DNA sequence: ACTGAAATCACCAGAAAGGGTGACGCCTCC
DNA sequence: GGAGGCGTCACCCTTTCTGGTGATTTCAGT
């Protein structure tokens, strides 16, 4: 069930822009309302404008941070300093299926085919088939080589 | 000469904050001046405030992006992001000999025992002996696991 | 409804890797 | 000069891995 969980980046950006517009509009309305209250203080316009400027700047700053933040780290506790997200594009370019990538990760973890089979609840033969195809796509002859090549391609950490 | 080339992050942040303050102040002055010109248009205050808000928001956005941008990679072209020097202390702690570490590196490079033997100009049996002892010291059962453990111990890159 | 990709499993033969044991020469350090 | 660490090599046996072929099921797209 790997479906409908990840919105495209452009969609997220669009959402942010819309949110920005909405918040901005709301802020303007609030300002309009506030105006009638603050107008009694004649020469406080500068302060008023300054406050608005500061508020909007803060908003922009927050938005900037949000916009440029990397798309959420995996909740792994021992996450390394370098974030690293698997290169989905490269994976597809090599024609490697998600399942194969999964097996690749376990191979890199130092597990034997039997252990991988047990962990994934499939037969050892299945693991062999997957890894066989995997090596084919990676151009590797041994699992150690597959791991090395995959690392070089940033397919795995 | 590891000096005076890279300012600390907090210093850069301070600089940004100062710049922000200066630009903000200048903007306020400009606004003050502009006020006399625009005051003739009675009810354009909303537009005026909106412009200010938009400008400051944009400024904040830019600042946010600048602030959160990852510090540019070191200018060294071939140098890896993480320098990495093999942990000699750990190697000795585990009782791993230099030769064994050498074999370990080649194993991690994805080479077979035969290839390692050829590259080091020794017999394949020798390589097997070395790797056997190596796995013993690392507590590994497979070469992939040895690589994984060695990486975790920062014995190899 | 047909097609193709993906995942699953099986079987087999050969290659590679791993474990254990023994041995030899070369150092260095007592 | 004897002990011990290190590097080297050999043999044997078991386990694991790799390559090749074939088959079934499920699901998505045509």
Short mmCIF file of N, CA and C in Angstrom, two decimals, chain A residues 20 28 31-32 35 45-46 48-50 52-53 56-57 60-61 63-65 67-68 70 82 107-112 115 142-145 148 151, chain B residues 20 28 31-32 35 45-46 48-50 52-53 56-57 60-61 63-65 68 70 81-82 107-112 115 142-145 148 151:
data_model
loop_
_atom_site.label_atom_id
_atom_site.label_comp_id
_atom_site.label_asym_id
_atom_site.label_seq_id
_atom_site.Cartn_x
_atom_site.Cartn_y
_atom_site.Cartn_z
N UNK A 20 0.23 31.62 2.53
CA UNK A 20 0.83 32.96 2.66
C UNK A 20 -0.20 34.02 2.29
N UNK A 28 -4.24 41.85 6.86
CA UNK A 28 -4.68 43.16 6.37
C UNK A 28 -6.01 43.54 6.98
N UNK A 31 -5.52 44.58 10.41
CA UNK A 31 -4.93 45.92 10.44
C UNK A 31 -6.00 46.97 10.25
N UNK A 32 -6.87 46.69 9.30
CA UNK A 32 -7.94 47.62 9.01
C UNK A 32 -8.76 47.90 10.28
N UNK A 35 -6.83 49.75 12.92
CA UNK A 35 -6.58 51.13 12.55
C UNK A 35 -7.47 52.10 13.32
N UNK A 45 2.17 56.52 14.07
CA UNK A 45 2.12 55.78 12.81
C UNK A 45 3.42 55.02 12.56
N UNK A 46 4.52 55.68 12.91
CA UNK A 46 5.81 55.03 12.66
C UNK A 46 5.90 53.73 13.44
N UNK A 48 3.51 51.99 14.62
CA UNK A 48 2.52 51.10 14.05
C UNK A 48 3.08 50.39 12.82
N UNK A 49 3.61 51.19 11.92
CA UNK A 49 4.19 50.62 10.70
C UNK A 49 5.35 49.69 11.03
N UNK A 50 6.14 50.12 12.00
CA UNK A 50 7.27 49.29 12.40
C UNK A 50 6.80 47.93 12.89
N UNK A 52 4.02 46.43 12.15
CA UNK A 52 3.53 45.67 11.00
C UNK A 52 4.71 45.07 10.24
N UNK A 53 5.70 45.95 10.01
CA UNK A 53 6.86 45.49 9.25
C UNK A 53 7.52 44.32 9.96
N UNK A 56 5.37 41.17 9.69
CA UNK A 56 5.41 40.57 8.36
C UNK A 56 6.77 39.98 8.07
N UNK A 57 7.79 40.68 8.54
CA UNK A 57 9.14 40.14 8.34
C UNK A 57 9.28 38.80 9.04
N UNK A 60 7.50 36.27 7.10
CA UNK A 60 8.28 35.88 5.92
C UNK A 60 9.44 35.00 6.31
N UNK A 61 10.05 35.35 7.41
CA UNK A 61 11.20 34.56 7.87
C UNK A 61 10.77 33.13 8.16
N UNK A 63 8.16 31.66 7.02
CA UNK A 63 7.79 31.01 5.76
C UNK A 63 9.04 30.53 5.02
N UNK A 64 10.04 31.40 5.03
CA UNK A 64 11.28 31.04 4.34
C UNK A 64 11.87 29.77 4.92
N UNK A 65 11.88 29.71 6.22
CA UNK A 65 12.43 28.52 6.89
C UNK A 65 11.62 27.29 6.51
N UNK A 67 9.71 26.86 3.99
CA UNK A 67 9.80 26.52 2.58
C UNK A 67 11.09 25.79 2.25
N UNK A 68 12.15 26.21 2.90
CA UNK A 68 13.45 25.64 2.52
C UNK A 68 13.80 24.42 3.34
N UNK A 70 14.16 20.79 4.55
CA UNK A 70 14.14 19.51 3.85
C UNK A 70 12.91 18.73 4.27
N UNK A 82 24.57 13.92 8.53
CA UNK A 82 24.16 14.14 7.16
C UNK A 82 22.82 13.46 6.95
N UNK A 107 21.00 -6.24 2.82
CA UNK A 107 22.30 -6.80 2.45
C UNK A 107 23.40 -5.91 3.00
N UNK A 108 23.22 -4.61 2.81
CA UNK A 108 24.21 -3.66 3.31
C UNK A 108 24.30 -3.73 4.82
N UNK A 109 23.21 -4.14 5.46
CA UNK A 109 23.22 -4.27 6.91
C UNK A 109 23.97 -5.50 7.38
N UNK A 110 24.46 -6.28 6.43
CA UNK A 110 25.27 -7.42 6.78
C UNK A 110 24.49 -8.70 7.02
N UNK A 111 23.24 -8.73 6.56
CA UNK A 111 22.43 -9.92 6.78
C UNK A 111 22.63 -10.95 5.67
N UNK A 112 22.48 -12.20 6.01
CA UNK A 112 22.55 -13.26 5.01
C UNK A 112 21.19 -13.38 4.33
N UNK A 115 18.63 -14.70 6.68
CA UNK A 115 18.16 -13.74 7.67
C UNK A 115 17.21 -12.73 7.03
N UNK A 142 29.08 -9.42 -6.73
CA UNK A 142 29.02 -9.88 -5.34
C UNK A 142 28.20 -8.90 -4.54
N UNK A 143 27.73 -9.35 -3.42
CA UNK A 143 26.90 -8.45 -2.63
C UNK A 143 27.71 -7.30 -2.07
N UNK A 144 28.95 -7.58 -1.73
CA UNK A 144 29.78 -6.47 -1.22
C UNK A 144 29.92 -5.39 -2.29
N UNK A 145 30.09 -5.86 -3.52
CA UNK A 145 30.22 -4.89 -4.62
C UNK A 145 28.91 -4.13 -4.83
N UNK A 148 28.74 -1.47 -2.32
CA UNK A 148 29.67 -0.38 -2.64
C UNK A 148 29.10 0.48 -3.77
N UNK A 151 26.11 2.54 -2.63
CA UNK A 151 26.53 3.69 -1.82
C UNK A 151 27.01 4.81 -2.73
N UNK B 20 19.74 43.10 9.01
CA UNK B 20 18.29 43.23 9.05
C UNK B 20 17.88 44.53 9.73
N UNK B 28 12.52 52.45 7.35
CA UNK B 28 11.67 53.34 8.15
C UNK B 28 11.90 54.80 7.78
N UNK B 31 10.33 55.48 4.63
CA UNK B 31 8.89 55.57 4.82
C UNK B 31 8.51 56.96 5.35
N UNK B 32 9.30 57.39 6.32
CA UNK B 32 9.05 58.70 6.91
C UNK B 32 9.02 59.78 5.82
N UNK B 35 6.16 59.40 3.48
CA UNK B 35 4.90 59.74 4.11
C UNK B 35 4.39 61.12 3.67
N UNK B 45 -3.83 54.61 2.97
CA UNK B 45 -3.02 54.06 4.05
C UNK B 45 -2.98 52.53 3.97
N UNK B 46 -4.13 51.96 3.64
CA UNK B 46 -4.18 50.50 3.58
C UNK B 46 -3.19 49.97 2.54
N UNK B 48 -0.66 51.50 1.34
CA UNK B 48 0.68 51.81 1.83
C UNK B 48 1.16 50.75 2.82
N UNK B 49 0.34 50.46 3.79
CA UNK B 49 0.69 49.45 4.78
C UNK B 49 0.87 48.09 4.12
N UNK B 50 -0.02 47.82 3.19
CA UNK B 50 0.09 46.53 2.49
C UNK B 50 1.42 46.42 1.79
N UNK B 52 4.20 47.97 2.51
CA UNK B 52 5.25 47.79 3.52
C UNK B 52 5.28 46.35 3.99
N UNK B 53 4.09 45.85 4.28
CA UNK B 53 4.01 44.47 4.78
C UNK B 53 4.60 43.51 3.77
N UNK B 56 8.40 43.87 3.60
CA UNK B 56 9.07 43.29 4.76
C UNK B 56 8.95 41.78 4.76
N UNK B 57 7.81 41.30 4.32
CA UNK B 57 7.64 39.86 4.26
C UNK B 57 8.65 39.25 3.28
N UNK B 60 11.95 39.29 4.85
CA UNK B 60 12.05 38.20 5.83
C UNK B 60 12.21 36.86 5.14
N UNK B 61 11.48 36.69 4.08
CA UNK B 61 11.56 35.44 3.34
C UNK B 61 12.97 35.21 2.82
N UNK B 63 15.64 36.58 3.93
CA UNK B 63 16.53 36.37 5.07
C UNK B 63 16.43 34.94 5.56
N UNK B 64 15.18 34.46 5.63
CA UNK B 64 14.98 33.10 6.08
C UNK B 64 15.71 32.11 5.22
N UNK B 65 15.59 32.30 3.93
CA UNK B 65 16.26 31.39 3.01
C UNK B 65 17.78 31.48 3.19
N UNK B 68 18.90 29.86 6.49
CA UNK B 68 18.79 28.41 6.61
C UNK B 68 19.57 27.67 5.54
N UNK B 70 22.30 25.84 3.74
CA UNK B 70 23.42 25.06 4.27
C UNK B 70 24.71 25.79 3.92
N UNK B 81 33.05 15.45 2.09
CA UNK B 81 32.42 16.34 3.05
C UNK B 81 32.97 16.05 4.45
N UNK B 82 33.04 14.75 4.77
CA UNK B 82 33.62 14.40 6.04
C UNK B 82 35.03 13.92 5.80
N UNK B 107 37.78 -5.55 0.87
CA UNK B 107 36.49 -6.25 0.96
C UNK B 107 35.36 -5.24 0.83
N UNK B 108 35.50 -4.13 1.55
CA UNK B 108 34.48 -3.08 1.49
C UNK B 108 34.37 -2.51 0.08
N UNK B 109 35.49 -2.58 -0.66
CA UNK B 109 35.47 -2.09 -2.03
C UNK B 109 34.76 -3.03 -2.98
N UNK B 110 34.28 -4.15 -2.45
CA UNK B 110 33.50 -5.07 -3.26
C UNK B 110 34.33 -6.10 -4.00
N UNK B 111 35.58 -6.27 -3.60
CA UNK B 111 36.43 -7.25 -4.29
C UNK B 111 36.25 -8.65 -3.71
N UNK B 112 36.44 -9.64 -4.56
CA UNK B 112 36.40 -11.02 -4.10
C UNK B 112 37.75 -11.37 -3.51
N UNK B 115 40.37 -11.55 -6.17
CA UNK B 115 40.82 -10.24 -6.64
C UNK B 115 41.74 -9.57 -5.63
N UNK B 142 29.84 -12.70 8.11
CA UNK B 142 29.90 -12.53 6.66
C UNK B 142 30.71 -11.28 6.35
N UNK B 143 31.20 -11.19 5.16
CA UNK B 143 31.99 -10.01 4.83
C UNK B 143 31.14 -8.75 4.79
N UNK B 144 29.90 -8.90 4.35
CA UNK B 144 29.03 -7.72 4.35
C UNK B 144 28.85 -7.20 5.78
N UNK B 145 28.70 -8.15 6.69
CA UNK B 145 28.54 -7.75 8.09
C UNK B 145 29.82 -7.11 8.61
N UNK B 148 29.88 -3.63 7.47
CA UNK B 148 28.92 -2.82 8.22
C UNK B 148 29.47 -2.48 9.61
N UNK B 151 32.38 -0.05 9.47
CA UNK B 151 31.91 1.32 9.22
C UNK B 151 31.41 1.93 10.50
#
